[in-house]
Amino acid sequence: MAGLTADERAALLDSLRRLLADRCAESDVRRIMASETGHDAALWRALADLGVVGLTVPEQHGGAGLGAIELELVMEAAGAALLPAPLLSTAIAAALLDGERLAALAGGYSIAAVAFAGRDDWTGRGDVRRDGAGLAGTARFVPDAAIADTILVTLDDAVFAVAREDAEIVPLPVFDRTRRLADVAFRGPATLIGDGTRIAAARDIALIGLAGEQAGGARRILDMTVDYARERHQFGRAIGSFQAIKHMAADLLLEAESATSAARDAARQVAEDTPARAESVALAAFACADAFVRCAKDGIQMHGGIAFTWEHPAHLYLRRARSAAQLYGDSDHWRERYVRALEVEA
Amino acid sequence: MTDEQLKTEVEAWLAANWRGTATHKESFGRDPRAEWLAKVRDAGWAVPRWPSDFYGRGLADEQARIVERAFAAVGAPGAGQDRSNLWANTALAHATPAFRREIVPQLLAGEVGMCLLYSEPGAGSDLAAIRTRADKVDGGWRVSGQKVWTSGAQIADYGMLIARTDWDVPKHRGISFFFLPMKQPGVEVRPLRQITDEAHFNEVFIDNAFVPEDNLLGPLNGGWGVLQTALAYERSVMGDAARGPRSGAAGPKGDHALIGLAREAGKLDDPVIRQQLAQTIAWRVLNRLNTQRAKAELQQGTSSSIMSLGKLAMSRILHEEARVRTLLLGVESLLEGAEHPRAEDANFLTLNAYFTSIGGGTDQIQRNIIGERVLGLPKEPEVDRTIPFREVRAG
Ligand SMILES: Cc1cc2nc3c(=O)[nH]c(=O)nc-3n(C[C@H](O)[C@H](O)[C@H](O)COP(=O)(O)OP(=O)(O)OC[C@H]3O[C@@H](n4cnc5c(N)ncnc54)[C@H](O)[C@@H]3O)c2cc1C
């Protein structure tokens, strides 16, 4: 994998941020949230044209051929903008797929959702199992399943692809409407597309992408809160001059910066496949989840009543933070995994 | 010089010169390793980022780190002082050329003991409220006043002193910064017994002590600016590391020491304990990742907001690690004394955590600084900021 120079990386992020400012402003997020599918095909096309959809797809399959480091940075920008799009699902799928399927993915023509359903997985949600040559049972809370043409299912030692027609997909009513989830029931037909060798890498991609999203989201809601604390006056002073507010902001900055450091470090350890890989991914998983929830939560408190209104964006961040904190295992789970990784060394 | 050449050179030098193991060093006072440190200094390894005509090698940060890593690899002290030696860096930035030439080499070799004469009974968080005075006389100044909480004063040769040199201007603008010679009749040091039962910090009574002309750092009445340099180094050092267990010998060490302690205590299987271990260790690791990222960003020329977070982060780390240690020990933590080194450590660390959360500016003051200087939030109203210091209400 080639990787990018610092300048190329900055240029990519710059154009992504411009695209998001243009096509994924708060009003767009709200429009997409309110839509039936929660998906904006035109925005997805624009992201594909920019090369972000196929970011981690190898170049010979039409992707940008980049890795965890770039994915994490892209997800920071996506998280900051609350991008409602199957970007993370696509990156995970790219880590599981081969050949032609990859090209369709990179081009933005095919959307694949991923259900992690192995025994060792963090979710343990549902009861998917082998059924002859195919699959039976239900995978629960699968992100982006309702807009996917293919559902990828990982068991302990196998990866299956299931066409949407061969599954029963039931969209769920979700608290965070920027991230749609569905239950997917399997009725037999499924194509075995791989053994278990790629699953661990795909899982790391899922966690790194999510960590980036959380770090980016945490930083954005903190920035919005600090901006407001500079503007809003009470008792003849900006509320940010009150220590009760200022000190909360300082504490949140520590959380948000730590989340960014953790997410970027995990991406680097995975990209370089170091011995610290498992440990740093686990650390990022809980540090970023907790930081985002805390920044979003305290952000509402620091805004006061205005942030209790539907029209104010703060609750959108809290919703996103709460969905991210559950999606791929909760913080307690990852703290436990972190200690397990450290125990081996200590 | 390429990275490879530099690495080869420093490793060869260490191989030819480094024989020992590092002896323990308290953060204040003269350094028992002075002879070795002088060697390091003269070879240009102490402060390689500094200019090559002044003990350095003019190296960029990246290369200076190669030197630091080579020293760390063999356990040799003395490298990296261009980041960590608050005294030498402050002198380099602000001392007169003559005084700099005299004092800096001694500071780099740890040949002189140092202390910080900032806090006073009436000026702690509000340092600009100091009342120690320095009055101009022939060839220097005469200093009178009282300092307090002065760590290491009893073994110091110099104190970095802030004193008031103009009483008719607002409080920040009438302060000057000196290197006060400590071993003279007008300086009396009285140790204070600390909550750790040690006596590292002191009261310092200064009565008509003399400080020579050349020991003024920065401009007269420009001491507040010099102080900011010195405080920045102090806080960055405090954010990077802190004193460990006092017993020195007891128990597992390093980042993951808590895991070893939990294993010893038979509590490593307790799921509630495991959650707390993970969180506490995570804070320490995150602080290191933050610092690494801050340094990388500074090097790329983007300013980094993270640098100022380290000391606040370290306070939480130290208090929480001590809490978890105590949790692991349970009732054993009720004991003390040499036969109970684990309890000694847990209890000492519990108390000494305040060194970081109070010393060098309290956590609350750090939050003010982060809120105001990093996040750009407005300052608290400060009633005495603009009036002549003479008119400021004290007490
Ligand atoms: C172990 C140790 C070693 C030390 N070594 C040295 C040394 O070598 N040299 C030296 O000069 N000093 C030293 N100090 C002193 C240290 O810098 C001061 O104790 C510290 O700055 C606080 O000042 P204070 O003790 O007067 O507390 P105060 O300033 O009286 O503070 C009391 C409380 O009020 C809070 N507070 C005060 N002002 C504000 C504000 N604006 N906003 C919010 N909260 C506020 C503080 O956070 C604190 O909780 C040391 C202290 C300790 C504990």
PDB file of N, CA and C in Angstrom, chain A residues 219 222 226 229-230 237-238 240-243 245-247 249-251 253-255 257-258 260-262 264-265 279 283 286-287 290 294 331-333 335-336 338-340 342-343 345-346, chain B residues 256 259-260 263 268-269 271 274-275 277-279 281-283 285-286 289-290 292-293 297 305-306 309 312-313 316 363-368 370-372 374-381:
ATOM      1  N   ARG A 219     -14.940  16.489  18.862  1.00  0.00           N
ATOM      2  CA  ARG A 219     -14.279  17.773  18.677  1.00  0.00           C
ATOM      3  C   ARG A 219     -15.251  18.820  18.139  1.00  0.00           C
ATOM      4  N   LEU A 222     -17.720  19.993  20.778  1.00  0.00           N
ATOM      5  CA  LEU A 222     -16.991  20.834  21.730  1.00  0.00           C
ATOM      6  C   LEU A 222     -16.750  22.225  21.137  1.00  0.00           C
ATOM      7  N   VAL A 226     -17.979  25.725  22.716  1.00  0.00           N
ATOM      8  CA  VAL A 226     -17.060  26.795  23.114  1.00  0.00           C
ATOM      9  C   VAL A 226     -17.408  28.096  22.376  1.00  0.00           C
ATOM     10  N   ALA A 229     -20.258  29.568  24.121  1.00  0.00           N
ATOM     11  CA  ALA A 229     -19.882  30.114  25.439  1.00  0.00           C
ATOM     12  C   ALA A 229     -19.182  31.455  25.309  1.00  0.00           C
ATOM     13  N   ARG A 230     -18.600  31.722  24.145  1.00  0.00           N
ATOM     14  CA  ARG A 230     -17.980  33.033  23.921  1.00  0.00           C
ATOM     15  C   ARG A 230     -19.031  34.083  23.567  1.00  0.00           C
ATOM     16  N   ARG A 237     -21.922  39.141  31.321  1.00  0.00           N
ATOM     17  CA  ARG A 237     -20.648  38.547  30.912  1.00  0.00           C
ATOM     18  C   ARG A 237     -20.909  37.376  29.974  1.00  0.00           C
ATOM     19  N   ALA A 238     -19.922  37.070  29.145  1.00  0.00           N
ATOM     20  CA  ALA A 238     -20.013  35.843  28.357  1.00  0.00           C
ATOM     21  C   ALA A 238     -20.039  34.662  29.328  1.00  0.00           C
ATOM     22  N   GLY A 240     -18.896  31.866  29.042  1.00  0.00           N
ATOM     23  CA  GLY A 240     -17.597  31.189  29.053  1.00  0.00           C
ATOM     24  C   GLY A 240     -16.617  31.807  30.037  1.00  0.00           C
ATOM     25  N   SER A 241     -16.932  32.974  30.570  1.00  0.00           N
ATOM     26  CA  SER A 241     -16.057  33.559  31.586  1.00  0.00           C
ATOM     27  C   SER A 241     -16.380  33.002  32.969  1.00  0.00           C
ATOM     28  N   PHE A 242     -17.524  32.322  33.098  1.00  0.00           N
ATOM     29  CA  PHE A 242     -17.807  31.662  34.384  1.00  0.00           C
ATOM     30  C   PHE A 242     -16.975  30.392  34.480  1.00  0.00           C
ATOM     31  N   GLN A 243     -16.335  30.207  35.610  1.00  0.00           N
ATOM     32  CA  GLN A 243     -15.481  29.026  35.725  1.00  0.00           C
ATOM     33  C   GLN A 243     -16.256  27.722  35.633  1.00  0.00           C
ATOM     34  N   ILE A 245     -18.428  26.946  33.671  1.00  0.00           N
ATOM     35  CA  ILE A 245     -18.485  26.605  32.242  1.00  0.00           C
ATOM     36  C   ILE A 245     -17.074  26.393  31.687  1.00  0.00           C
ATOM     37  N   LYS A 246     -16.190  27.318  32.016  1.00  0.00           N
ATOM     38  CA  LYS A 246     -14.825  27.265  31.479  1.00  0.00           C
ATOM     39  C   LYS A 246     -14.126  25.969  31.876  1.00  0.00           C
ATOM     40  N   HIS A 247     -14.304  25.563  33.128  1.00  0.00           N
ATOM     41  CA  HIS A 247     -13.619  24.361  33.588  1.00  0.00           C
ATOM     42  C   HIS A 247     -14.193  23.103  32.946  1.00  0.00           C
ATOM     43  N   ALA A 249     -15.321  23.074  29.949  1.00  0.00           N
ATOM     44  CA  ALA A 249     -14.761  23.114  28.593  1.00  0.00           C
ATOM     45  C   ALA A 249     -13.324  22.589  28.578  1.00  0.00           C
ATOM     46  N   ALA A 250     -12.546  22.976  29.583  1.00  0.00           N
ATOM     47  CA  ALA A 250     -11.152  22.510  29.643  1.00  0.00           C
ATOM     48  C   ALA A 250     -11.114  20.985  29.792  1.00  0.00           C
ATOM     49  N   ASP A 251     -11.975  20.455  30.645  1.00  0.00           N
ATOM     50  CA  ASP A 251     -12.010  18.997  30.830  1.00  0.00           C
ATOM     51  C   ASP A 251     -12.437  18.298  29.538  1.00  0.00           C
ATOM     52  N   LEU A 253     -11.956  19.391  26.538  1.00  0.00           N
ATOM     53  CA  LEU A 253     -10.860  19.456  25.565  1.00  0.00           C
ATOM     54  C   LEU A 253      -9.892  18.295  25.786  1.00  0.00           C
ATOM     55  N   LEU A 254      -9.612  18.007  27.049  1.00  0.00           N
ATOM     56  CA  LEU A 254      -8.723  16.872  27.337  1.00  0.00           C
ATOM     57  C   LEU A 254      -9.321  15.573  26.788  1.00  0.00           C
ATOM     58  N   GLU A 255     -10.627  15.389  26.978  1.00  0.00           N
ATOM     59  CA  GLU A 255     -11.262  14.160  26.472  1.00  0.00           C
ATOM     60  C   GLU A 255     -11.209  14.112  24.943  1.00  0.00           C
ATOM     61  N   GLU A 257      -9.208  15.706  22.810  1.00  0.00           N
ATOM     62  CA  GLU A 257      -7.848  15.541  22.279  1.00  0.00           C
ATOM     63  C   GLU A 257      -7.357  14.121  22.516  1.00  0.00           C
ATOM     64  N   SER A 258      -7.680  13.564  23.676  1.00  0.00           N
ATOM     65  CA  SER A 258      -7.250  12.196  23.961  1.00  0.00           C
ATOM     66  C   SER A 258      -7.913  11.232  22.976  1.00  0.00           C
ATOM     67  N   THR A 260      -8.805  11.879  19.897  1.00  0.00           N
ATOM     68  CA  THR A 260      -8.111  12.017  18.615  1.00  0.00           C
ATOM     69  C   THR A 260      -6.774  11.272  18.645  1.00  0.00           C
ATOM     70  N   SER A 261      -6.030  11.447  19.735  1.00  0.00           N
ATOM     71  CA  SER A 261      -4.745  10.752  19.841  1.00  0.00           C
ATOM     72  C   SER A 261      -4.940   9.243  19.797  1.00  0.00           C
ATOM     73  N   ALA A 262      -5.947   8.761  20.512  1.00  0.00           N
ATOM     74  CA  ALA A 262      -6.171   7.308  20.583  1.00  0.00           C
ATOM     75  C   ALA A 262      -6.582   6.765  19.220  1.00  0.00           C
ATOM     76  N   ARG A 264      -6.009   7.999  16.237  1.00  0.00           N
ATOM     77  CA  ARG A 264      -4.906   8.063  15.265  1.00  0.00           C
ATOM     78  C   ARG A 264      -3.828   7.034  15.589  1.00  0.00           C
ATOM     79  N   ASP A 265      -3.584   6.849  16.872  1.00  0.00           N
ATOM     80  CA  ASP A 265      -2.575   5.856  17.248  1.00  0.00           C
ATOM     81  C   ASP A 265      -3.037   4.452  16.845  1.00  0.00           C
ATOM     82  N   GLU A 279      -4.112  -3.951  21.574  1.00  0.00           N
ATOM     83  CA  GLU A 279      -4.230  -3.089  22.746  1.00  0.00           C
ATOM     84  C   GLU A 279      -4.650  -1.668  22.352  1.00  0.00           C
ATOM     85  N   LEU A 283      -8.137   0.330  23.263  1.00  0.00           N
ATOM     86  CA  LEU A 283      -8.069   1.628  23.952  1.00  0.00           C
ATOM     87  C   LEU A 283      -8.874   2.683  23.189  1.00  0.00           C
ATOM     88  N   PHE A 286     -12.831   2.352  23.596  1.00  0.00           N
ATOM     89  CA  PHE A 286     -13.573   2.922  24.737  1.00  0.00           C
ATOM     90  C   PHE A 286     -13.241   4.385  24.982  1.00  0.00           C
ATOM     91  N   ALA A 287     -12.001   4.796  24.707  1.00  0.00           N
ATOM     92  CA  ALA A 287     -11.658   6.201  24.960  1.00  0.00           C
ATOM     93  C   ALA A 287     -12.476   7.124  24.045  1.00  0.00           C
ATOM     94  N   ASP A 290     -16.382   7.037  24.972  1.00  0.00           N
ATOM     95  CA  ASP A 290     -16.702   7.785  26.189  1.00  0.00           C
ATOM     96  C   ASP A 290     -16.514   9.291  25.987  1.00  0.00           C
ATOM     97  N   ARG A 294     -19.460  12.086  26.376  1.00  0.00           N
ATOM     98  CA  ARG A 294     -19.320  13.127  27.389  1.00  0.00           C
ATOM     99  C   ARG A 294     -19.354  14.523  26.773  1.00  0.00           C
ATOM    100  N   SER A 331     -18.201   0.264  25.942  1.00  0.00           N
ATOM    101  CA  SER A 331     -16.916   0.614  26.552  1.00  0.00           C
ATOM    102  C   SER A 331     -16.472  -0.412  27.588  1.00  0.00           C
ATOM    103  N   ASP A 332     -17.401  -0.947  28.335  1.00  0.00           N
ATOM    104  CA  ASP A 332     -17.007  -1.959  29.325  1.00  0.00           C
ATOM    105  C   ASP A 332     -16.381  -3.159  28.629  1.00  0.00           C
ATOM    106  N   HIS A 333     -16.975  -3.551  27.521  1.00  0.00           N
ATOM    107  CA  HIS A 333     -16.428  -4.670  26.760  1.00  0.00           C
ATOM    108  C   HIS A 333     -14.984  -4.374  26.343  1.00  0.00           C
ATOM    109  N   ARG A 335     -12.902  -2.114  27.571  1.00  0.00           N
ATOM    110  CA  ARG A 335     -11.982  -2.008  28.718  1.00  0.00           C
ATOM    111  C   ARG A 335     -11.523  -3.401  29.137  1.00  0.00           C
ATOM    112  N   GLU A 336     -12.449  -4.340  29.138  1.00  0.00           N
ATOM    113  CA  GLU A 336     -12.082  -5.716  29.480  1.00  0.00           C
ATOM    114  C   GLU A 336     -11.062  -6.261  28.471  1.00  0.00           C
ATOM    115  N   TYR A 338      -9.041  -4.559  26.713  1.00  0.00           N
ATOM    116  CA  TYR A 338      -7.782  -3.817  26.900  1.00  0.00           C
ATOM    117  C   TYR A 338      -6.954  -4.481  28.003  1.00  0.00           C
ATOM    118  N   VAL A 339      -7.577  -4.765  29.121  1.00  0.00           N
ATOM    119  CA  VAL A 339      -6.846  -5.413  30.203  1.00  0.00           C
ATOM    120  C   VAL A 339      -6.341  -6.773  29.744  1.00  0.00           C
ATOM    121  N   ARG A 340      -7.150  -7.491  28.979  1.00  0.00           N
ATOM    122  CA  ARG A 340      -6.709  -8.798  28.495  1.00  0.00           C
ATOM    123  C   ARG A 340      -5.445  -8.669  27.648  1.00  0.00           C
ATOM    124  N   LEU A 342      -3.224  -6.231  27.878  1.00  0.00           N
ATOM    125  CA  LEU A 342      -2.118  -5.789  28.733  1.00  0.00           C
ATOM    126  C   LEU A 342      -1.613  -6.905  29.631  1.00  0.00           C
ATOM    127  N   GLU A 343      -2.518  -7.726  30.099  1.00  0.00           N
ATOM    128  CA  GLU A 343      -2.157  -8.836  30.990  1.00  0.00           C
ATOM    129  C   GLU A 343      -1.048  -9.692  30.413  1.00  0.00           C
ATOM    130  N   GLU A 345       1.327  -8.811  28.549  1.00  0.00           N
ATOM    131  CA  GLU A 345       2.649  -8.175  28.646  1.00  0.00           C
ATOM    132  C   GLU A 345       3.132  -8.049  30.086  1.00  0.00           C
ATOM    133  N   ALA A 346       2.195  -7.764  30.986  1.00  0.00           N
ATOM    134  CA  ALA A 346       2.625  -7.353  32.345  1.00  0.00           C
ATOM    135  C   ALA A 346       3.146  -8.537  33.156  1.00  0.00           C
TER     136      ALA A 346
ATOM    137  N   HIS B 256       2.148  -0.452  33.297  1.00  0.00           N
ATOM    138  CA  HIS B 256       1.176  -1.481  33.609  1.00  0.00           C
ATOM    139  C   HIS B 256       1.380  -2.044  35.013  1.00  0.00           C
ATOM    140  N   ILE B 259      -1.442  -3.676  36.861  1.00  0.00           N
ATOM    141  CA  ILE B 259      -1.845  -5.046  36.529  1.00  0.00           C
ATOM    142  C   ILE B 259      -1.077  -6.028  37.402  1.00  0.00           C
ATOM    143  N   GLY B 260       0.232  -5.793  37.529  1.00  0.00           N
ATOM    144  CA  GLY B 260       1.048  -6.653  38.375  1.00  0.00           C
ATOM    145  C   GLY B 260       0.584  -6.604  39.827  1.00  0.00           C
ATOM    146  N   ARG B 263      -2.505  -8.564  40.244  1.00  0.00           N
ATOM    147  CA  ARG B 263      -2.206 -10.004  40.233  1.00  0.00           C
ATOM    148  C   ARG B 263      -1.699 -10.426  41.619  1.00  0.00           C
ATOM    149  N   LEU B 268      -6.947  -9.799  40.119  1.00  0.00           N
ATOM    150  CA  LEU B 268      -6.922  -9.556  38.681  1.00  0.00           C
ATOM    151  C   LEU B 268      -8.114 -10.192  37.967  1.00  0.00           C
ATOM    152  N   ASP B 269      -8.816 -11.085  38.643  1.00  0.00           N
ATOM    153  CA  ASP B 269      -9.977 -11.704  38.000  1.00  0.00           C
ATOM    154  C   ASP B 269     -11.276 -10.969  38.309  1.00  0.00           C
ATOM    155  N   PRO B 271     -14.007  -8.543  37.846  1.00  0.00           N
ATOM    156  CA  PRO B 271     -14.389  -7.729  36.681  1.00  0.00           C
ATOM    157  C   PRO B 271     -14.529  -6.236  36.986  1.00  0.00           C
ATOM    158  N   ARG B 274     -11.050  -4.903  37.077  1.00  0.00           N
ATOM    159  CA  ARG B 274     -10.474  -4.869  35.723  1.00  0.00           C
ATOM    160  C   ARG B 274     -10.921  -3.622  34.957  1.00  0.00           C
ATOM    161  N   GLN B 275     -12.165  -3.229  35.152  1.00  0.00           N
ATOM    162  CA  GLN B 275     -12.645  -2.009  34.505  1.00  0.00           C
ATOM    163  C   GLN B 275     -11.844  -0.798  34.987  1.00  0.00           C
ATOM    164  N   LEU B 277      -8.836  -0.811  36.340  1.00  0.00           N
ATOM    165  CA  LEU B 277      -7.456  -0.909  35.852  1.00  0.00           C
ATOM    166  C   LEU B 277      -7.376  -0.355  34.431  1.00  0.00           C
ATOM    167  N   ALA B 278      -8.300  -0.799  33.598  1.00  0.00           N
ATOM    168  CA  ALA B 278      -8.272  -0.383  32.195  1.00  0.00           C
ATOM    169  C   ALA B 278      -8.363   1.135  32.095  1.00  0.00           C
ATOM    170  N   GLN B 279      -9.307   1.716  32.831  1.00  0.00           N
ATOM    171  CA  GLN B 279      -9.522   3.162  32.718  1.00  0.00           C
ATOM    172  C   GLN B 279      -8.305   3.933  33.220  1.00  0.00           C
ATOM    173  N   ILE B 281      -5.102   2.925  33.563  1.00  0.00           N
ATOM    174  CA  ILE B 281      -3.941   2.765  32.675  1.00  0.00           C
ATOM    175  C   ILE B 281      -4.169   3.559  31.392  1.00  0.00           C
ATOM    176  N   ALA B 282      -5.392   3.537  30.914  1.00  0.00           N
ATOM    177  CA  ALA B 282      -5.708   4.259  29.674  1.00  0.00           C
ATOM    178  C   ALA B 282      -5.369   5.743  29.809  1.00  0.00           C
ATOM    179  N   TRP B 283      -5.706   6.333  30.951  1.00  0.00           N
ATOM    180  CA  TRP B 283      -5.416   7.759  31.098  1.00  0.00           C
ATOM    181  C   TRP B 283      -3.921   8.035  30.962  1.00  0.00           C
ATOM    182  N   VAL B 285      -1.691   6.192  29.327  1.00  0.00           N
ATOM    183  CA  VAL B 285      -1.272   5.969  27.939  1.00  0.00           C
ATOM    184  C   VAL B 285      -1.774   7.110  27.046  1.00  0.00           C
ATOM    185  N   LEU B 286      -3.003   7.549  27.266  1.00  0.00           N
ATOM    186  CA  LEU B 286      -3.556   8.643  26.451  1.00  0.00           C
ATOM    187  C   LEU B 286      -2.738   9.921  26.631  1.00  0.00           C
ATOM    188  N   LEU B 289       0.244   9.576  24.491  1.00  0.00           N
ATOM    189  CA  LEU B 289      -0.107   9.745  23.065  1.00  0.00           C
ATOM    190  C   LEU B 289      -0.369  11.211  22.745  1.00  0.00           C
ATOM    191  N   ASN B 290      -1.035  11.894  23.659  1.00  0.00           N
ATOM    192  CA  ASN B 290      -1.281  13.329  23.457  1.00  0.00           C
ATOM    193  C   ASN B 290       0.039  14.090  23.329  1.00  0.00           C
ATOM    194  N   GLN B 292       2.976  12.977  22.502  1.00  0.00           N
ATOM    195  CA  GLN B 292       3.659  12.635  21.247  1.00  0.00           C
ATOM    196  C   GLN B 292       3.045  13.405  20.082  1.00  0.00           C
ATOM    197  N   ARG B 293       1.720  13.454  20.071  1.00  0.00           N
ATOM    198  CA  ARG B 293       1.048  14.129  18.963  1.00  0.00           C
ATOM    199  C   ARG B 293       1.325  15.634  19.007  1.00  0.00           C
ATOM    200  N   GLU B 297       2.980  17.782  16.060  1.00  0.00           N
ATOM    201  CA  GLU B 297       2.287  18.920  15.456  1.00  0.00           C
ATOM    202  C   GLU B 297       3.122  20.193  15.545  1.00  0.00           C
ATOM    203  N   SER B 305      -2.656  22.646  20.727  1.00  0.00           N
ATOM    204  CA  SER B 305      -3.339  23.008  21.960  1.00  0.00           C
ATOM    205  C   SER B 305      -3.122  21.958  23.035  1.00  0.00           C
ATOM    206  N   ILE B 306      -2.516  20.849  22.634  1.00  0.00           N
ATOM    207  CA  ILE B 306      -2.489  19.718  23.555  1.00  0.00           C
ATOM    208  C   ILE B 306      -1.443  19.881  24.640  1.00  0.00           C
ATOM    209  N   LEU B 309      -2.326  20.548  28.143  1.00  0.00           N
ATOM    210  CA  LEU B 309      -3.241  19.643  28.827  1.00  0.00           C
ATOM    211  C   LEU B 309      -2.524  18.638  29.728  1.00  0.00           C
ATOM    212  N   LEU B 312      -2.645  18.862  33.737  1.00  0.00           N
ATOM    213  CA  LEU B 312      -3.989  18.556  34.252  1.00  0.00           C
ATOM    214  C   LEU B 312      -4.270  17.057  34.122  1.00  0.00           C
ATOM    215  N   ALA B 313      -3.877  16.503  32.985  1.00  0.00           N
ATOM    216  CA  ALA B 313      -4.078  15.064  32.781  1.00  0.00           C
ATOM    217  C   ALA B 313      -3.290  14.275  33.830  1.00  0.00           C
ATOM    218  N   ARG B 316      -4.930  13.902  37.286  1.00  0.00           N
ATOM    219  CA  ARG B 316      -5.963  12.869  37.370  1.00  0.00           C
ATOM    220  C   ARG B 316      -5.320  11.482  37.400  1.00  0.00           C
ATOM    221  N   ASP B 363      -4.865  22.611  39.617  1.00  0.00           N
ATOM    222  CA  ASP B 363      -5.724  22.136  38.518  1.00  0.00           C
ATOM    223  C   ASP B 363      -6.728  23.204  38.095  1.00  0.00           C
ATOM    224  N   GLN B 364      -7.255  23.926  39.065  1.00  0.00           N
ATOM    225  CA  GLN B 364      -8.259  24.950  38.728  1.00  0.00           C
ATOM    226  C   GLN B 364      -7.614  26.054  37.886  1.00  0.00           C
ATOM    227  N   ILE B 365      -6.392  26.425  38.255  1.00  0.00           N
ATOM    228  CA  ILE B 365      -5.691  27.450  37.482  1.00  0.00           C
ATOM    229  C   ILE B 365      -5.362  26.922  36.084  1.00  0.00           C
ATOM    230  N   GLN B 366      -4.984  25.641  36.001  1.00  0.00           N
ATOM    231  CA  GLN B 366      -4.713  25.066  34.667  1.00  0.00           C
ATOM    232  C   GLN B 366      -5.968  25.102  33.809  1.00  0.00           C
ATOM    233  N   ARG B 367      -7.120  24.818  34.426  1.00  0.00           N
ATOM    234  CA  ARG B 367      -8.380  24.869  33.651  1.00  0.00           C
ATOM    235  C   ARG B 367      -8.670  26.297  33.189  1.00  0.00           C
ATOM    236  N   ASN B 368      -8.374  27.256  34.042  1.00  0.00           N
ATOM    237  CA  ASN B 368      -8.540  28.649  33.601  1.00  0.00           C
ATOM    238  C   ASN B 368      -7.664  28.921  32.380  1.00  0.00           C
ATOM    239  N   ILE B 370      -6.319  26.819  30.208  1.00  0.00           N
ATOM    240  CA  ILE B 370      -6.765  26.099  29.012  1.00  0.00           C
ATOM    241  C   ILE B 370      -8.001  26.785  28.431  1.00  0.00           C
ATOM    242  N   GLY B 371      -8.935  27.122  29.317  1.00  0.00           N
ATOM    243  CA  GLY B 371     -10.162  27.775  28.852  1.00  0.00           C
ATOM    244  C   GLY B 371      -9.865  29.099  28.163  1.00  0.00           C
ATOM    245  N   GLU B 372      -8.947  29.869  28.746  1.00  0.00           N
ATOM    246  CA  GLU B 372      -8.714  31.219  28.224  1.00  0.00           C
ATOM    247  C   GLU B 372      -7.705  31.232  27.079  1.00  0.00           C
ATOM    248  N   VAL B 374      -6.232  28.573  25.419  1.00  0.00           N
ATOM    249  CA  VAL B 374      -6.365  27.584  24.357  1.00  0.00           C
ATOM    250  C   VAL B 374      -7.729  27.703  23.674  1.00  0.00           C
ATOM    251  N   LEU B 375      -8.785  27.752  24.475  1.00  0.00           N
ATOM    252  CA  LEU B 375     -10.129  27.781  23.885  1.00  0.00           C
ATOM    253  C   LEU B 375     -10.623  29.201  23.632  1.00  0.00           C
ATOM    254  N   GLY B 376      -9.898  30.182  24.108  1.00  0.00           N
ATOM    255  CA  GLY B 376     -10.269  31.564  23.816  1.00  0.00           C
ATOM    256  C   GLY B 376     -11.495  32.060  24.550  1.00  0.00           C
ATOM    257  N   LEU B 377     -11.800  31.448  25.693  1.00  0.00           N
ATOM    258  CA  LEU B 377     -12.934  31.951  26.474  1.00  0.00           C
ATOM    259  C   LEU B 377     -12.495  33.207  27.227  1.00  0.00           C
ATOM    260  N   PRO B 378     -13.439  34.107  27.491  1.00  0.00           N
ATOM    261  CA  PRO B 378     -13.061  35.362  28.153  1.00  0.00           C
ATOM    262  C   PRO B 378     -12.553  35.132  29.568  1.00  0.00           C
ATOM    263  N   LYS B 379     -11.666  36.041  30.006  1.00  0.00           N
ATOM    264  CA  LYS B 379     -11.125  35.949  31.361  1.00  0.00           C
ATOM    265  C   LYS B 379     -12.186  36.288  32.390  1.00  0.00           C
ATOM    266  N   GLU B 380     -11.916  35.804  33.615  1.00  0.00           N
ATOM    267  CA  GLU B 380     -12.709  36.263  34.747  1.00  0.00           C
ATOM    268  C   GLU B 380     -12.492  37.762  34.907  1.00  0.00           C
ATOM    269  N   PRO B 381     -13.504  38.472  35.406  1.00  0.00           N
ATOM    270  CA  PRO B 381     -13.212  39.864  35.767  1.00  0.00           C
ATOM    271  C   PRO B 381     -12.147  39.862  36.864  1.00  0.00           C
TER     272      PRO B 381
END
